[in-house]
Structures are given as structure tokens and as C-alpha cells.
Tab-separated table of C-alpha atoms in Angstrom:
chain	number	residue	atom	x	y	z
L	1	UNK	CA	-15.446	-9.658	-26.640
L	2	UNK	CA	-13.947	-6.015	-26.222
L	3	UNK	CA	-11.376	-5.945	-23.780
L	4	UNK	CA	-12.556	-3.604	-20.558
L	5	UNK	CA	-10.063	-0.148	-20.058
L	6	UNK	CA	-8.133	-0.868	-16.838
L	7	UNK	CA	-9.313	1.502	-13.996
L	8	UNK	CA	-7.864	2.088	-10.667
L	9	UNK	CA	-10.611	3.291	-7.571
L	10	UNK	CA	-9.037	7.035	-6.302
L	11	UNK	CA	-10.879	8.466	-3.217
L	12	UNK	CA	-12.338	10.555	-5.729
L	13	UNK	CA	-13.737	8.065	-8.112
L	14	UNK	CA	-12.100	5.388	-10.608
L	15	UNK	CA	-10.150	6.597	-13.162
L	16	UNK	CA	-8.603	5.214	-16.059
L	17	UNK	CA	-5.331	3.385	-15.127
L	18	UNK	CA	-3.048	4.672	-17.862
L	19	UNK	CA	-4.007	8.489	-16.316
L	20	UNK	CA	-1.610	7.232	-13.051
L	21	UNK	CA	1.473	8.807	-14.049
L	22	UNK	CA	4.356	8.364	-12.030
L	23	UNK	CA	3.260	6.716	-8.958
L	24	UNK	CA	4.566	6.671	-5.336
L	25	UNK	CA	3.284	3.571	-4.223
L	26	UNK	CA	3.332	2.795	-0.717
L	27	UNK	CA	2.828	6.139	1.031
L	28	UNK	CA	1.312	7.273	4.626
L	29	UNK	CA	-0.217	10.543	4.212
L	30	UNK	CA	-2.454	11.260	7.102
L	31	UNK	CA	-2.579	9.328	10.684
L	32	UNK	CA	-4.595	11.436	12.619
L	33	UNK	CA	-4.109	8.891	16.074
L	34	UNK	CA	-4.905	5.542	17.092
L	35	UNK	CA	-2.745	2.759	19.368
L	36	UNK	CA	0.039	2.956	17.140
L	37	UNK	CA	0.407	6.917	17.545
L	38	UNK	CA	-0.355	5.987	21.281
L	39	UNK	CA	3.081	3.870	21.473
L	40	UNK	CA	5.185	6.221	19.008
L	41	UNK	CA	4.377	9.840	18.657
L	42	UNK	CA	6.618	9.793	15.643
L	43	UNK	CA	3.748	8.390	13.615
L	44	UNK	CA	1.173	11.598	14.371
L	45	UNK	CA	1.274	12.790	10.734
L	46	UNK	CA	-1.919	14.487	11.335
L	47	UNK	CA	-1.930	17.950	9.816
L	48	UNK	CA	-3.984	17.849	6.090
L	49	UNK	CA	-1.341	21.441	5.348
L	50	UNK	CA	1.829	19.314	5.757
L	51	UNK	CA	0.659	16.345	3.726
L	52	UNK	CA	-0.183	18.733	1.109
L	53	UNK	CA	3.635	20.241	1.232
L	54	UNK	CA	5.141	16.716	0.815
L	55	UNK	CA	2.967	16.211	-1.695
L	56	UNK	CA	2.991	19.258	-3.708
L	57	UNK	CA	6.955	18.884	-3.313
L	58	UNK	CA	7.026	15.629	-5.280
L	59	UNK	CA	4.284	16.766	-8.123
L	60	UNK	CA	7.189	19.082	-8.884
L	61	UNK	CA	9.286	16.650	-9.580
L	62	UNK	CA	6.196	14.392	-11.789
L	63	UNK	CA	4.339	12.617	-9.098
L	64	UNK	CA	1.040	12.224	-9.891
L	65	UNK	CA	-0.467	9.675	-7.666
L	66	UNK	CA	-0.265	8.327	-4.193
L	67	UNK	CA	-1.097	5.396	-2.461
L	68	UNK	CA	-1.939	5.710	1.439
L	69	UNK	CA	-1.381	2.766	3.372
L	70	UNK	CA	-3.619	3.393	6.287
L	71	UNK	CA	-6.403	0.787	6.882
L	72	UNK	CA	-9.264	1.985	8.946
L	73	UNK	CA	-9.440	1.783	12.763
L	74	UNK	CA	-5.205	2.713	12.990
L	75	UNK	CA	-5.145	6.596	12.066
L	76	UNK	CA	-7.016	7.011	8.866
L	77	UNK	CA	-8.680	9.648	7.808
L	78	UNK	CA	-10.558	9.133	4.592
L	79	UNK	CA	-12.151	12.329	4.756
L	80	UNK	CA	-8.941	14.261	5.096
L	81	UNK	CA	-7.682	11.814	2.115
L	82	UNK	CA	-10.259	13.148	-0.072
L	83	UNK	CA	-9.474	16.366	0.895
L	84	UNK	CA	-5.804	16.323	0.007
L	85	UNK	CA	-6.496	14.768	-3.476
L	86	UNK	CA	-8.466	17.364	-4.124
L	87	UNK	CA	-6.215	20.418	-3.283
L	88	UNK	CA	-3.189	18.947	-5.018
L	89	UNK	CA	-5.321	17.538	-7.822
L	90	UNK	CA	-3.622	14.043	-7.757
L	91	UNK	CA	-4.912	10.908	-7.294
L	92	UNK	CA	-5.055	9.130	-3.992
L	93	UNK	CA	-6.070	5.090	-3.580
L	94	UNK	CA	-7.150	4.704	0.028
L	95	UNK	CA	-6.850	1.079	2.133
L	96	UNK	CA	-9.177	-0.886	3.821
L	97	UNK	CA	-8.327	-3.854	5.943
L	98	UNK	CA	-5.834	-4.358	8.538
L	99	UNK	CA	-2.375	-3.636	9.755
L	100	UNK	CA	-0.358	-5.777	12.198
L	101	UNK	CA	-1.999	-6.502	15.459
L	102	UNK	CA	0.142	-4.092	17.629
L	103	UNK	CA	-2.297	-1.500	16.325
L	104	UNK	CA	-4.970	-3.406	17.699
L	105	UNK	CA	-6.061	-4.036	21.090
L	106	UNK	CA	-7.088	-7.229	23.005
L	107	UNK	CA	-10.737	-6.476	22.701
L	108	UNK	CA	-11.556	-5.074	18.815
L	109	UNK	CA	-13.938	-6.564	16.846
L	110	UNK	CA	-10.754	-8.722	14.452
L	111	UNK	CA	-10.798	-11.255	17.804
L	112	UNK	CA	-14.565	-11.602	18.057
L	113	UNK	CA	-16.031	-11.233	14.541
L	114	UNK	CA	-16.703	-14.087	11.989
L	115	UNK	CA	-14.366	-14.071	8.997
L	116	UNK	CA	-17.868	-13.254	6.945
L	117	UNK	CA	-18.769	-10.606	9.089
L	118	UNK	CA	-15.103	-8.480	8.121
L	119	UNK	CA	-15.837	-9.516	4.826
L	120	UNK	CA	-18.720	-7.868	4.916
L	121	UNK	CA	-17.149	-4.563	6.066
L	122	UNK	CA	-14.253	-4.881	3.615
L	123	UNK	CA	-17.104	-5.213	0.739
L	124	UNK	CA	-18.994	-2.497	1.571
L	125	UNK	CA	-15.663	-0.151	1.769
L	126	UNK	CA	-14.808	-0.839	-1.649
L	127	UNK	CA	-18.333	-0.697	-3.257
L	128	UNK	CA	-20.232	1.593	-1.157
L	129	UNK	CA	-17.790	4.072	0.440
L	130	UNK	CA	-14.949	4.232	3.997
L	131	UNK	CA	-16.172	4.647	7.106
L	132	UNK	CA	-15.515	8.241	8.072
L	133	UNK	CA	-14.741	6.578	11.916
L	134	UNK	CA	-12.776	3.718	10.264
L	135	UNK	CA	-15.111	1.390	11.572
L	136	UNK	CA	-14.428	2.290	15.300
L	137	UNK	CA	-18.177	2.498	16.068
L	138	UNK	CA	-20.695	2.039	16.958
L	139	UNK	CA	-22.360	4.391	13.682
L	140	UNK	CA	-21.515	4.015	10.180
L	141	UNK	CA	-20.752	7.110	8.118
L	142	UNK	CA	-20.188	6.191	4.517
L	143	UNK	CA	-18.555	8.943	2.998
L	144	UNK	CA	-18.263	8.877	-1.269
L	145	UNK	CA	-15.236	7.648	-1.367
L	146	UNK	CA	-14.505	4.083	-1.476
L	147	UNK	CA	-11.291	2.002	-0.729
L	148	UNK	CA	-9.043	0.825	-3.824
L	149	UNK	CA	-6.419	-1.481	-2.122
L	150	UNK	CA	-7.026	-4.934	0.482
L	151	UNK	CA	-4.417	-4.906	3.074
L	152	UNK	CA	-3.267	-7.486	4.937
L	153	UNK	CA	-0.246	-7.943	7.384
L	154	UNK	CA	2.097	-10.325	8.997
L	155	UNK	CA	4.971	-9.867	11.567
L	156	UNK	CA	8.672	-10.672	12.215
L	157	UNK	CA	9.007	-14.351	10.546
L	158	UNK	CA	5.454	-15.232	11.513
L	159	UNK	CA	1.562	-15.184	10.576
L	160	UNK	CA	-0.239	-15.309	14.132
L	161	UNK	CA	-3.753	-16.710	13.895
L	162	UNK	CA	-5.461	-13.149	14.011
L	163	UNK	CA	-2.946	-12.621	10.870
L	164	UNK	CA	-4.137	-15.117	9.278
L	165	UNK	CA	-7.874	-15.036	9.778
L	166	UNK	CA	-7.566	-11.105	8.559
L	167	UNK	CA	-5.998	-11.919	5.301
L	168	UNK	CA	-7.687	-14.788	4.633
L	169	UNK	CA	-11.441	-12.196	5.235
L	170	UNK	CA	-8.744	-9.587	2.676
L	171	UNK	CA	-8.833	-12.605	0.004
L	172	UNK	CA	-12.791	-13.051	-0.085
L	173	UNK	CA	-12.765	-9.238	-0.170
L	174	UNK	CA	-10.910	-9.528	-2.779
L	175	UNK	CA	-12.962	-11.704	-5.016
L	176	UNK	CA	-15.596	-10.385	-4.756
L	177	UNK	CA	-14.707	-6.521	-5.640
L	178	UNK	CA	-11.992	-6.988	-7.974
L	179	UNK	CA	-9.542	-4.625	-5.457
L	180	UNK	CA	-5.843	-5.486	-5.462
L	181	UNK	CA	-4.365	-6.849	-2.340
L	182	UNK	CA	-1.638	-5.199	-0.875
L	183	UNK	CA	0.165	-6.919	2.193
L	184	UNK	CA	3.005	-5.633	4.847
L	185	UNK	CA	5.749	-8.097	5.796
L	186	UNK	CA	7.749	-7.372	8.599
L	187	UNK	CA	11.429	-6.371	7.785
L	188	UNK	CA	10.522	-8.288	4.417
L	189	UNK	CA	9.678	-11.609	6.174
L	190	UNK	CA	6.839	-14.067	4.742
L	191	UNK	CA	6.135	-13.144	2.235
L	192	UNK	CA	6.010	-16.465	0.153
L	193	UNK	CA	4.089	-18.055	3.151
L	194	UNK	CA	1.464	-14.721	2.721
L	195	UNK	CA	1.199	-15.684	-1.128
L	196	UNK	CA	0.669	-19.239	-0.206
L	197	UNK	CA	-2.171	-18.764	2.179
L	198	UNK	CA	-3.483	-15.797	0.011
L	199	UNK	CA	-3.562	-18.686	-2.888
L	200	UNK	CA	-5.258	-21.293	-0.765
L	201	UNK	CA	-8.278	-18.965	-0.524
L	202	UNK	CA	-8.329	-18.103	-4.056
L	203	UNK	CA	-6.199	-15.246	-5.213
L	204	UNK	CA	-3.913	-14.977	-8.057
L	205	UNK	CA	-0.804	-14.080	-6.978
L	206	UNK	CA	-0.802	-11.044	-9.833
L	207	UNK	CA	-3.633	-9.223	-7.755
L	208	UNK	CA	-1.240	-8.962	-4.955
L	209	UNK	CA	1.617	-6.557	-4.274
L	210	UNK	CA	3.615	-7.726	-1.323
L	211	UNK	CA	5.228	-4.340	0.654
L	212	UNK	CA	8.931	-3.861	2.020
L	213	UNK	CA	10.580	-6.437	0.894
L	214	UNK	CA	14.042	-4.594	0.001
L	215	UNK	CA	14.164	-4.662	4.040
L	216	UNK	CA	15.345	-8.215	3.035
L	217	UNK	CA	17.619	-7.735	0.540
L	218	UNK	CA	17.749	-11.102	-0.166
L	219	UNK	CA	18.079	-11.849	-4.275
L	220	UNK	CA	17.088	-14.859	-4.051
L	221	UNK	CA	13.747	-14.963	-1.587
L	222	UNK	CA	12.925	-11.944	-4.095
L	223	UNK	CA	13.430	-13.977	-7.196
L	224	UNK	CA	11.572	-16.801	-5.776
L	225	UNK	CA	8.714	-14.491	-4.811
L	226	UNK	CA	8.139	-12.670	-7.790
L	227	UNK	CA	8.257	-15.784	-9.958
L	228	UNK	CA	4.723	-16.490	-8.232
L	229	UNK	CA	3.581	-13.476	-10.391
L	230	UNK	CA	3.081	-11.322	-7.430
L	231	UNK	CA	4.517	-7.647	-7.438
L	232	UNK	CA	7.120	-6.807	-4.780
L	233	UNK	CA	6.857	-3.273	-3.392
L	234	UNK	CA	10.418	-1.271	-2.385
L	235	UNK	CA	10.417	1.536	0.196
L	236	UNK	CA	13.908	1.548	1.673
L	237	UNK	CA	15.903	4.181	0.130
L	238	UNK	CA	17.151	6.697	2.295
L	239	UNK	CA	16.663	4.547	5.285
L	240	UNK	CA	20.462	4.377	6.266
L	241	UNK	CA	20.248	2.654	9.532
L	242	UNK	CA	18.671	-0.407	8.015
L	243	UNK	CA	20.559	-0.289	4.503
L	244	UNK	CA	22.629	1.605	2.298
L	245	UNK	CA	20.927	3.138	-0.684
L	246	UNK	CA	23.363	0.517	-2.936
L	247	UNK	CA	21.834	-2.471	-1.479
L	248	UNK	CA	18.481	-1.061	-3.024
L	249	UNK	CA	20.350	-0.455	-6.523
L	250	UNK	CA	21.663	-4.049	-6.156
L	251	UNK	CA	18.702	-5.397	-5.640
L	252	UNK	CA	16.621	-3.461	-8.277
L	253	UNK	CA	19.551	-4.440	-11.057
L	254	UNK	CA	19.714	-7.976	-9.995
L	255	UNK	CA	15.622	-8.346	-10.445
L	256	UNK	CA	15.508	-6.466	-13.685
L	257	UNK	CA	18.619	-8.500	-14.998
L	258	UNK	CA	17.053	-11.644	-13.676
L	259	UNK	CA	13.422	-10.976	-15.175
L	260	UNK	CA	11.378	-9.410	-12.902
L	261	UNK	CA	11.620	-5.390	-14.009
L	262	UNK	CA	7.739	-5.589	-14.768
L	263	UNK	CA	7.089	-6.754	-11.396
L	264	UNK	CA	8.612	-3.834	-9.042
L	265	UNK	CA	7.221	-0.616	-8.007
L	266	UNK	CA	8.658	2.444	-5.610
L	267	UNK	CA	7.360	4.148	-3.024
L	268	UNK	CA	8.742	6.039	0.611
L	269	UNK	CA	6.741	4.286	3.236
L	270	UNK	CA	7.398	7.674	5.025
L	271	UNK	CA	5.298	7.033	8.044
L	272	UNK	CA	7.183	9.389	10.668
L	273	UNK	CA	7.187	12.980	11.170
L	274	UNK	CA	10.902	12.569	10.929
L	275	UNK	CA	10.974	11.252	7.712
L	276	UNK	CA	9.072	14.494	6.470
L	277	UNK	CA	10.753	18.461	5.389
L	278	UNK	CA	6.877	19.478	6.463
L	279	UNK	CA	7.658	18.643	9.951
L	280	UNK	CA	10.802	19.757	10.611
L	281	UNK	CA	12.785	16.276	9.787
L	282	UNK	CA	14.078	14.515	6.159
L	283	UNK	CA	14.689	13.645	3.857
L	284	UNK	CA	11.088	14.234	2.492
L	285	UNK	CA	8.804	12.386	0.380
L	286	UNK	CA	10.196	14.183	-2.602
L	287	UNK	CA	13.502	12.185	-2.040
L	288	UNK	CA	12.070	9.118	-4.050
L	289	UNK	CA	12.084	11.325	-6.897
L	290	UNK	CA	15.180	14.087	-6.998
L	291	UNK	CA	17.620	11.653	-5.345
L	292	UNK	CA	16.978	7.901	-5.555
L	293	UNK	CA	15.885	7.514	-8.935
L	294	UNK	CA	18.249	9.460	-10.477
L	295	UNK	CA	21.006	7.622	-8.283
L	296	UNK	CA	19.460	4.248	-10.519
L	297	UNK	CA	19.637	6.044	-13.374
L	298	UNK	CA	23.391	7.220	-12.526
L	299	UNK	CA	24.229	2.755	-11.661
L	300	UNK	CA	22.907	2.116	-14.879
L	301	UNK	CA	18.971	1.493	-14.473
L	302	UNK	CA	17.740	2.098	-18.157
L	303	UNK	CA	14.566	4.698	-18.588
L	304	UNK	CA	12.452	2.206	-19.632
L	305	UNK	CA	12.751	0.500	-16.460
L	306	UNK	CA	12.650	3.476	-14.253
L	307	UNK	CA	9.047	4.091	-16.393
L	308	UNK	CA	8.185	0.600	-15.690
L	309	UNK	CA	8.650	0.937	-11.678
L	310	UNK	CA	6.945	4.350	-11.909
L	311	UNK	CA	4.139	4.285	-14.561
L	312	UNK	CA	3.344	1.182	-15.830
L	313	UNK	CA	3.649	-1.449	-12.890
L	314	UNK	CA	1.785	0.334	-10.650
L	315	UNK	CA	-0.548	1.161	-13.164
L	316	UNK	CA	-1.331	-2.949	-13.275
L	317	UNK	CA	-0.883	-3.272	-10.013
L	318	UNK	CA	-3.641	-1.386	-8.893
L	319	UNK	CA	-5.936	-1.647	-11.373
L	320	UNK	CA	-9.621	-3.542	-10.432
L	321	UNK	CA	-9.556	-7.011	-11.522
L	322	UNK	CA	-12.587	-9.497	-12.840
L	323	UNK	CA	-14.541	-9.932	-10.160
L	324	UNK	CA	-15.733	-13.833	-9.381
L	325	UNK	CA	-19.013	-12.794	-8.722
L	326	UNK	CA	-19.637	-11.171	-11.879
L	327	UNK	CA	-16.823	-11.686	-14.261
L	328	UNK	CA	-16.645	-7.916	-15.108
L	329	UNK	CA	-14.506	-5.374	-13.062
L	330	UNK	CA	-16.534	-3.931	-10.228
């Protein structure tokens, strides 16, 4: 049987996965409100011009693709998303699913509906287009472009109930549209136990890519993680006041010495107006590229591997899988 060319699902279509390029691959690049921006006015990255500086600023550099981490109903804007991808001529993968529950209040629908009504939504985001209300209701307005990543989310050392009955809606999503998981942990916490409960419900760790886990520098838990097959996402350079930038080269030498090279990928996670030159703050998404990656080049970090964090991980990573409905990617 021919083998079926890998394809990733852009806001603009799905496109052949080797066409990436380099990848940033945890990004925010829109939040246009929601509870979060409610509690932190930090996270108001809601002007489509300055998304298209920080983004222009790191195709300069070889970006080519970015990942937005926004699930509907917390700030996204998958109109605006569309937009963006098409001005800068890049791709963008948009999320559907669900963040932690402080961006959700007591009374949204993750409380009251049945695990196969969310499915249902999830589904229908990946195969028939977003929500351009990100499912805050009560009318649905399917725009033409359709989700590419599941997200799921835990918190600090825990997976409350909600948590749980979310992800475990992501991982039917999942297997039935052939879209790659993608999960936040909390300061790099639970990870294994997400893997484990993702697992019980049918997923192969390889379709999952678990987020911010160099904010637990931890060799080891890493180690033990990715030898589950899953992919481990960092974010953390730049971020001083958690780490320095040589507990990120530490980590990143230790996994490709112990193994695991094939099984990291990059990205900024630059969810703040602070974090962004467009805004007035820094270091700017383009740091990734002209500072950090050269720094692992400087430590010793071969080009190969640099190219394997950039291009071809992600590339995997995000690529539709078999579905179990059909057998063929969706």
C-alpha cells in the first residue's frame, strides 16, 4: 500500500508537512479578551498589526510557521488568525479545546455538558471549520478554517475533575480526526500522569506533544517522559526570573545525549504584551531565533539537531494521524 504524504491542517488549508520549515511551536499570537485578559491585562495581545511585526521579525530570521495556542472561548480569534497567515504568507495551526479552568467560569458549558457533547464540538472544529465566537454562543459561525491541534490542560501538580473530563473529550477528538494533541502542564507538572490518562482513552503517546516542560528542568522526569514516545515542547528561554537560559542548554544537551533529540521542539510561549518589541516590551518573538539558538549552537548543539527541533520534529509532531474511524488521515 503507498504510504500517505504527511500533512499538517494550517488555518488556511492542509499542507504538506515537509513545506513547515522552521517552526515556532508553541506561540500566542492574538487574544483579543476573555477571563484570563479580565484577571491580567498583560495577556491583551489583541492588535492583528503587532502580531504581524513579531511575526514578520522572525520570518527574517527563517521562521516559517507558527503554532497559536489559543483554544476557543479564552481570547481566540480564528478569523484574525487567518488573517495574519495570510499577510505574512506563513503558516498558522490554530487550537481547539481547552485551557486551564481559571479561564473558565463557574457556569460554562465544560461543567454542564456530556463528554460526547464537547466531542462533538471538538469534531466539528477540526473537520468542518472554528467557531468565529469560539463557541461562546448561542450561534455558530463556521468560518473555513479548521483547527489542527487538541489541547488539553492541567494545573500546579494536579488534574482536577473538569481537567480531566476535558482531556479525556480532547482524546476521542482525537481519534476520530487524526489531530495531534497538544497539552499545557503547569510549571512542567504532570505530565506523565496527562500521558497516562491520555493512554487510558486511547492515544498513542506519539500523537501528543506535552508543553513547558523545561519549567521543570528536571532530566530525569524529562527522560522518563519522552521514553513514552511523546514529544516534549520547550518555551523557557529568555524567561530569567524562572531560569537561566543555561538550564535550557542543559537540558536540551542532556536529552539529545541521552536519546531523545527527535523528540523536542522550540517555541516562545510569548503570551504577554511584555514579552513582545510590537508592544513596547522584549525580548520579542524573534529572540527564539537570533539569540537562543545560536547560544545552542555556541554550547555545542550540532546543526542537525538544531534542524531536528526546528524542521523535522515539529514537522511529525503536527502532522494528521490515521484516523480510527477510517484508517486514512482525515
Amino acid at each position: 500500500m503507498e504510504q500517505q504524504e504527511a500533512r499538517v491542517r494550517t488555518v488556511l488549508g492542509d499542507v504538506p508537512a515537509e513545506e513547515l520549515g522552521i517552526v515556532y511551536a508553541h506561540e500566542h499570537l492574538i487574544i483579543q479578551g476573555g477571563l484570563g485578559v479580565m484577571k491580567n491585562k498583560d495577556l491583551h495581545l489583541n492588535s492583528v498589526e503587532k502580531a504581524i511585526a513579531e511575526v514578520e521579525d522572525c520570518k527574517r530570521l527563517g521562521a516559517r510557521t507558527f503554532i497559536d495556542y489559543m483554544p476557543p472561548g479564552t481570547g481566540r480569534n480564528a478569523a484574525a488568525l487567518a488573517d495574519i497567515a495570510k499577510r505574512t504568507n506563513t503558516h498558522i495551526v490554530a487550537v481547539t479545546g481547552f485551557h486551564k479552568p481559571m479561564y473558565y467560569d463557574d457556569l460554562h458549558w465544560i461543567y454542564s455538558y456530556s463528554i460526547d457533547q464537547i466531542v462533538r464540538l471538538l469534531v466539528a472544529e477540526c473537520e468542518e471549520g472554528m467557531d468565529r465566537h469560539g463557541y461562546n454562543g448561542p450561534y455558530v459561525d463556521r468560518l473555513a478554517a479548521k483547527a489542527g491541534v487538541l489541547k488539553g490542560a492541567s494545573d500546579y501538580n494536579a488534574i482536577h475533575p473538569v481537567s480531566a473530563k476535558l482531556l479525556e473529550a480532547v482524546a476521542l477528538a482525537q481519534r476520530e480526526t487524526g489531530v495531534p494533541i497538544a497539552t499545557h502542564t503547569e510549571h512542567g507538572t504532570c505530565g506523565l500522569q496527562q500521558i497516562e490518562l491520555l493512554m487510558k482513552h486511547g492515544v498513542d503517546p506519539g500523537d501528543v506533544i506535552i508543553c513547558h516542560m523545561d519549567r521543570n528542568p528536571d532530566l530525569y522526569v524529562h527522560k522518563e517522559l519522552a521514553a513514552t514516545g511523546c514529544y516534549l515542547e520547550y518555551d523557557n528561554a529568555s524567561r530569567i526570573k524562572y531560569h537561566p537560559d543555561s538550564s535550557g542548554v542543559g537540558l536540551i544537551r542532556g536529552m539529545i545525549e541521552a536519546g531523545y533529540g527527535d523528540r523536542l521542539l522550540l517555541g516562545t510561549d510569548f503570551a504577554l504584551r511584555s514579552y513582545w518589541k510590537a508592544y513596547g516590551g522584549g525580548p520579542g518573538m524573534a529572540h527564539l531565533l537570533e539569540t537562543f539558538v545560536p547560544r545552542l549552537q555556541a554550547e555545542g548543539v550540532a546543526e542537525a539537531d538544531l534542524d531536528r527541533m526546528l524542521r523535522s520534529n515539529p514537522a511529525r509532531a503536527y502532522a494528521l494521524r490515521p484516523t480510527k474511524r477510517s484508517g486514512r488521515t482525515s
